[in-house]
Amino acid sequence: MTNAPAVDTRPIVAITMGDASGIGPEIIMKALARPDVYAICRPLVVGDARRLREADALTKTGLTVAALQEPAGATYEIGTVDCIDLGLIPAGHPFGQLSTISGEGAYRYIERATRLVEAGEADAICTAPLSKEALHAAGHKYPGHTELLAHLTGTPEVSMMLVAPKLRVIHVTTHIGLMDAIRKIEPGLVERVIARGHATLVKAGIAEPRIGVCGINPHAGENGLFGQGEEEEKIIPAVQACQAKGWSVTGPLPADTLFFRAARGDFDLVVAMYHDQGHGPVKVMGLEAGVNITIGLPVIRTSVDHGTAFDIAGKGIADEGSLIEALRQAVDLAPKRSK
């Protein structure tokens, strides 16, 4: 009687190349030169094999790039980068410059990765950075990855969670102006965002997450002294609804002290009301190791928490730390394959 071959339980993570004119190709090659990445997952790049080879020359990683049409041909062995090759980027395409070619590529990589996960050929998506301006120039009018993935998966509402050392933040609103954000915030939306964050942390192994909710105004309105009653109208009913479920939800609290308390360990998650309220503290705490997670999609998606860095693209000096952390988060959140 022969033993059946061992099943590889490492999740397959589809890594999208992002904007080919930015640092995405370089940080991918640097990350995939590390054996510890292969110890936790099977990385499958969705992008352009020729561009990755150019990035290899820049970073001097000495890796082989295997150009594939389908995942079945991947070997997932250290030393070889398996790439679903869409062949969209011409040879010698300039780094560090806004390009509609790169914008179109960024869209197509995400589209293909999404279909791979939906077909069961990958378990999660990890995205290198794209340029919103290039994406728009190519005719894809989405504010960023989060909204694009929501469209591709037919998901009506998602949330952005940022993770940095000692801090997790989920956002009620993201890529809209401040006045529009305040108008958009309402109790039902706040409650749904808290619920998505709570469910994500429970899935990640935190049985009873402690959640702190930011106010909108300075000092969370200070009992009506600041603002026009936004905390009472828009936030408190949602907090009370979540508390009625038995969850540990506190707020609204002044954002300046809440982030300090969360970094100290008093809370497992902060609920930010708008983009800069949440992004600023996270990027101060750990830009290089920050991770962006889209919550509420039918597919797992994590991302670096930095941009395309056109100013250093093509120099081979970009830091891959955030991408490695994003891969770790994707592995933690991905459905577990049977042994």
Coordinates of C-alpha atoms in Angstrom, one line a residue:
M1 CA 0.0 0.0 0.0
T2 CA 1.5 3.3 -1.0
N3 CA 1.0 6.5 0.9
A4 CA -1.0 9.3 -0.8
P5 CA 1.1 12.4 -1.7
A6 CA 1.0 15.1 1.0
V7 CA -1.4 17.9 0.4
D8 CA 0.1 21.3 0.3
T9 CA -1.9 23.3 2.8
R10 CA -0.2 26.6 2.2
P11 CA -2.7 29.1 0.8
I12 CA -2.2 30.3 -2.8
V13 CA -2.0 34.1 -2.6
A14 CA -2.5 36.0 -5.9
I15 CA -0.1 39.0 -5.8
T16 CA -1.2 41.7 -8.2
M17 CA 1.7 43.8 -9.7
G18 CA 0.0 47.1 -9.3
D19 CA 1.2 50.1 -11.3
A20 CA 4.1 48.8 -13.5
S21 CA 5.6 52.3 -13.4
G22 CA 5.8 52.3 -9.7
I23 CA 7.7 50.2 -7.1
G24 CA 5.3 47.2 -7.2
P25 CA 7.5 45.0 -9.5
E26 CA 10.6 45.7 -7.3
I27 CA 9.0 45.0 -3.9
I28 CA 7.5 41.8 -5.3
M29 CA 10.9 40.5 -6.5
K30 CA 12.5 41.4 -3.2
A31 CA 9.7 39.8 -1.1
L32 CA 9.8 36.6 -3.2
A33 CA 13.5 36.3 -2.7
R34 CA 12.8 35.4 0.9
P35 CA 12.3 31.8 1.9
D36 CA 10.1 32.7 4.9
V37 CA 7.5 33.9 2.4
Y38 CA 7.4 30.5 0.8
A39 CA 7.2 28.9 4.2
I40 CA 3.7 30.4 4.8
C41 CA 2.1 30.6 1.3
R42 CA 2.3 29.8 -2.4
P43 CA 2.8 33.2 -4.1
L44 CA 1.3 33.6 -7.5
V45 CA 2.0 37.0 -9.2
V46 CA -0.6 38.3 -11.6
G47 CA 1.2 40.9 -13.8
D48 CA 3.8 41.0 -16.5
A49 CA 6.7 38.6 -16.6
R50 CA 8.9 40.9 -18.7
R51 CA 8.5 43.7 -16.2
L52 CA 9.3 41.4 -13.3
R53 CA 12.5 40.4 -15.1
E54 CA 13.4 44.1 -15.5
A55 CA 12.8 44.6 -11.7
D56 CA 15.0 41.6 -11.0
A57 CA 17.8 43.3 -12.8
L58 CA 17.3 46.4 -10.7
T59 CA 17.1 44.7 -7.4
K60 CA 19.7 42.0 -8.2
T61 CA 17.6 39.3 -6.6
G62 CA 18.7 36.6 -9.1
L63 CA 15.3 35.0 -9.5
T64 CA 13.9 33.2 -12.5
V65 CA 10.5 34.4 -13.6
A66 CA 8.2 31.8 -15.1
A67 CA 5.6 33.2 -17.5
L68 CA 2.3 31.2 -17.1
Q69 CA -1.1 31.4 -18.7
E70 CA -2.9 29.4 -16.0
P71 CA -2.1 28.6 -12.3
A72 CA -1.8 24.9 -13.0
G73 CA 1.8 25.4 -14.3
A74 CA 3.1 27.0 -11.1
T75 CA 5.7 25.2 -9.0
Y76 CA 5.8 27.6 -6.0
E77 CA 9.5 26.9 -5.4
I78 CA 11.9 29.4 -3.9
G79 CA 14.1 30.8 -6.7
T80 CA 11.3 30.9 -9.3
V81 CA 8.6 33.6 -9.4
D82 CA 5.4 32.1 -10.9
C83 CA 3.6 34.8 -12.9
I84 CA 0.3 34.8 -14.6
D85 CA 1.6 36.9 -17.5
L86 CA -0.9 39.3 -19.1
G87 CA 1.9 40.7 -21.3
L88 CA 0.6 44.3 -21.2
I89 CA 3.8 46.3 -20.5
P90 CA 6.2 47.0 -23.4
A91 CA 10.0 46.4 -23.0
G92 CA 11.8 49.4 -21.5
H93 CA 8.5 51.1 -20.3
P94 CA 9.7 54.0 -18.1
F95 CA 9.6 53.8 -14.3
G96 CA 8.5 56.8 -12.3
Q97 CA 6.1 58.3 -14.8
L98 CA 2.3 58.4 -15.0
S99 CA 1.1 56.1 -17.7
T100 CA -2.2 55.0 -19.1
I101 CA -0.6 51.7 -20.1
S102 CA 0.3 51.1 -16.4
G103 CA -3.1 52.2 -15.3
E104 CA -4.8 49.7 -17.6
G105 CA -2.5 47.0 -16.4
A106 CA -3.3 47.6 -12.8
Y107 CA -7.0 47.2 -13.5
R108 CA -6.5 44.0 -15.5
Y109 CA -4.3 42.4 -12.9
I110 CA -6.9 43.0 -10.2
E111 CA -9.6 41.7 -12.5
R112 CA -7.7 38.5 -13.3
A113 CA -6.8 37.9 -9.6
T114 CA -10.4 38.3 -8.6
R115 CA -11.5 35.7 -11.1
L116 CA -8.8 33.3 -9.9
V117 CA -10.1 33.5 -6.3
E118 CA -13.7 33.2 -7.4
A119 CA -12.8 30.0 -9.4
G120 CA -11.0 28.5 -6.4
E121 CA -7.6 28.7 -8.1
A122 CA -6.3 31.1 -5.4
D123 CA -7.2 31.7 -1.8
A124 CA -6.5 35.4 -1.3
I125 CA -5.4 38.6 -3.1
C126 CA -2.4 40.8 -2.0
T127 CA -2.1 44.0 -4.0
A128 CA 1.0 46.1 -4.8
P129 CA 0.2 49.8 -5.1
L130 CA -1.6 51.4 -8.0
S131 CA -1.8 55.0 -9.1
K132 CA -5.4 56.3 -8.9
E133 CA -4.5 59.0 -11.5
A134 CA -3.2 56.4 -13.9
L135 CA -6.2 54.2 -13.3
H136 CA -8.6 57.1 -14.1
A137 CA -6.5 58.0 -17.2
A138 CA -7.0 54.5 -18.5
G139 CA -10.8 55.0 -18.1
H140 CA -11.4 53.1 -14.9
K141 CA -13.1 55.7 -12.6
Y142 CA -12.6 54.1 -9.2
P143 CA -11.2 55.9 -6.2
G144 CA -8.9 53.0 -5.4
H145 CA -8.5 49.2 -5.0
T146 CA -11.3 49.0 -2.4
E147 CA -14.0 50.4 -4.6
L148 CA -12.7 48.5 -7.7
L149 CA -12.8 45.2 -5.9
A150 CA -16.3 45.9 -4.6
H151 CA -17.4 46.5 -8.2
L152 CA -15.7 43.4 -9.6
T153 CA -17.3 41.2 -6.9
G154 CA -20.7 42.9 -6.9
T155 CA -20.4 43.9 -3.3
P156 CA -22.6 46.8 -2.3
E157 CA -20.6 47.9 0.7
V158 CA -17.1 47.2 2.1
S159 CA -14.8 48.7 4.7
M160 CA -11.1 49.6 4.8
M161 CA -9.1 48.3 7.7
L162 CA -5.5 49.5 8.3
V163 CA -3.2 47.4 10.4
A164 CA 0.1 48.7 11.8
P165 CA 2.2 47.6 14.8
K166 CA 0.0 48.0 17.9
L167 CA -2.9 49.5 16.0
R168 CA -5.9 48.4 13.9
V169 CA -8.3 51.0 12.4
I170 CA -11.5 50.5 10.3
H171 CA -13.0 53.4 8.5
V172 CA -16.7 54.4 8.2
T173 CA -15.9 56.6 5.1
T174 CA -12.8 56.7 3.0
H175 CA -12.1 58.3 -0.4
I176 CA -14.6 61.2 -0.3
G177 CA -14.3 64.8 0.9
L178 CA -14.7 65.7 4.5
M179 CA -18.0 67.5 4.1
D180 CA -19.3 64.6 2.0
A181 CA -18.1 62.1 4.7
I182 CA -19.9 63.9 7.5
R183 CA -23.1 63.9 5.4
K184 CA -22.7 60.2 4.6
I185 CA -22.2 59.0 8.2
E186 CA -25.4 57.7 9.8
P187 CA -26.2 55.2 12.5
G188 CA -26.9 52.2 10.2
L189 CA -23.6 52.7 8.4
V190 CA -21.6 53.0 11.6
E191 CA -23.2 49.9 13.0
R192 CA -22.4 47.9 9.9
V193 CA -18.8 49.0 9.9
I194 CA -18.4 48.1 13.6
A195 CA -20.0 44.7 12.8
R196 CA -17.6 44.0 9.9
G197 CA -14.7 44.9 12.2
H198 CA -16.0 42.7 15.0
A199 CA -16.5 39.7 12.7
T200 CA -13.0 40.0 11.2
L201 CA -11.3 40.1 14.6
V202 CA -13.3 37.2 15.9
K203 CA -12.3 35.2 12.8
A204 CA -8.7 36.2 13.4
G205 CA -8.9 34.6 16.9
I206 CA -9.9 37.5 19.2
A207 CA -12.9 36.1 20.8
E208 CA -14.2 39.3 22.4
P209 CA -12.7 42.3 20.6
R210 CA -12.5 45.6 22.4
I211 CA -13.7 48.3 20.0
G212 CA -13.3 52.1 20.4
V213 CA -15.3 54.4 18.3
C214 CA -14.1 57.9 17.3
G215 CA -16.2 61.0 17.4
I216 CA -16.5 63.4 14.5
N217 CA -15.8 66.7 16.3
P218 CA -13.0 67.8 18.6
H219 CA -13.4 66.1 22.0
A220 CA -16.2 64.0 20.5
G221 CA -18.4 67.1 20.6
E222 CA -18.0 67.5 24.4
N223 CA -21.7 67.2 25.0
G224 CA -22.8 69.5 22.3
L225 CA -20.1 72.2 22.8
F226 CA -18.5 71.5 19.4
G227 CA -20.3 70.7 16.2
Q228 CA -24.1 70.4 15.6
G229 CA -24.9 67.2 17.5
E230 CA -23.3 64.8 15.1
E231 CA -22.2 62.4 17.8
E232 CA -25.6 62.1 19.3
E233 CA -27.4 61.8 15.9
K234 CA -25.0 59.7 13.9
I235 CA -22.8 57.6 16.3
I236 CA -24.3 57.0 19.7
P237 CA -27.3 55.0 18.3
A238 CA -24.9 52.6 16.5
V239 CA -22.7 52.2 19.6
Q240 CA -25.8 51.4 21.7
A241 CA -27.1 48.9 19.1
C242 CA -23.7 47.1 19.2
Q243 CA -23.6 47.1 23.0
A244 CA -27.1 45.5 23.0
K245 CA -25.5 42.6 21.2
G246 CA -23.1 42.0 24.1
W247 CA -20.1 43.5 22.2
S248 CA -17.4 45.5 23.9
V249 CA -17.9 48.8 22.1
T250 CA -17.1 52.2 23.6
G251 CA -17.7 55.6 22.2
P252 CA -17.8 58.1 20.7
L253 CA -14.5 59.0 22.2
P254 CA -12.1 61.9 21.3
A255 CA -9.9 60.6 18.5
D256 CA -6.7 62.1 19.8
T257 CA -6.8 60.2 23.1
L258 CA -8.5 57.1 21.6
F259 CA -5.6 56.4 19.3
F260 CA -3.1 56.7 22.2
R261 CA -5.2 54.3 24.3
A262 CA -5.4 51.8 21.4
A263 CA -1.7 51.9 20.8
R264 CA -1.2 51.3 24.5
G265 CA -3.4 48.2 24.3
D266 CA -6.7 49.3 25.7
F267 CA -8.5 48.5 22.4
D268 CA -8.2 45.9 19.7
L269 CA -9.8 48.1 17.0
V270 CA -10.5 51.8 16.4
V271 CA -13.4 52.9 14.3
A272 CA -12.4 56.1 12.4
M273 CA -15.1 58.3 10.9
Y274 CA -13.2 59.6 7.9
H275 CA -10.0 59.0 5.8
D276 CA -7.4 61.2 7.5
Q277 CA -8.7 60.6 11.0
G278 CA -7.7 56.9 10.6
H279 CA -4.8 57.1 8.1
G280 CA -2.7 59.7 9.9
P281 CA -2.1 57.7 13.1
V282 CA -1.5 54.4 11.3
K283 CA 1.1 55.9 9.0
V284 CA 2.9 57.6 11.9
M285 CA 2.9 54.2 13.8
G286 CA 4.3 52.1 10.9
L287 CA 4.3 53.2 7.3
E288 CA 6.8 50.5 6.2
A289 CA 4.9 47.7 8.0
G290 CA 1.3 49.0 7.5
V291 CA -1.3 46.8 5.8
N292 CA -4.6 47.7 4.1
I293 CA -7.3 45.0 4.4
T294 CA -10.6 45.3 2.5
I295 CA -13.4 44.0 4.8
G296 CA -16.7 42.7 3.6
L297 CA -15.6 41.2 0.2
P298 CA -16.3 37.6 -0.8
V299 CA -12.5 37.4 -1.4
I300 CA -9.7 38.1 1.0
R301 CA -7.7 41.2 0.0
T302 CA -4.7 42.7 1.7
S303 CA -2.4 45.4 0.4
V304 CA 0.6 47.5 1.2
D305 CA -0.3 50.7 2.9
H306 CA 1.9 53.0 0.7
G307 CA 1.7 54.4 -2.8
T308 CA 3.6 53.8 -6.0
A309 CA 6.5 55.9 -4.9
F310 CA 7.3 57.2 -8.5
D311 CA 10.2 59.2 -7.0
I312 CA 12.2 56.1 -6.3
A313 CA 10.7 53.7 -8.8
G314 CA 13.3 52.0 -11.0
K315 CA 16.2 52.5 -8.6
G316 CA 15.9 49.1 -6.8
I317 CA 15.8 50.7 -3.4
A318 CA 12.1 50.3 -2.4
D319 CA 11.4 48.6 0.9
E320 CA 9.4 45.3 0.7
G321 CA 8.5 45.2 4.4
S322 CA 4.8 46.3 4.0
L323 CA 4.3 43.8 1.2
I324 CA 5.7 40.9 3.4
E325 CA 3.4 42.0 6.2
A326 CA 0.4 42.1 3.8
L327 CA 1.2 38.6 2.7
R328 CA 1.3 37.4 6.3
Q329 CA -2.1 39.0 6.9
A330 CA -3.5 37.4 3.8
V331 CA -2.3 34.0 5.0
D332 CA -3.9 34.6 8.4
L333 CA -7.3 35.6 6.9
A334 CA -7.4 33.1 4.0
P335 CA -9.6 30.0 4.1
K336 CA -7.6 27.1 5.5
R337 CA -6.9 24.3 3.1
S338 CA -7.6 20.8 4.3
K339 CA -4.6 18.6 5.3

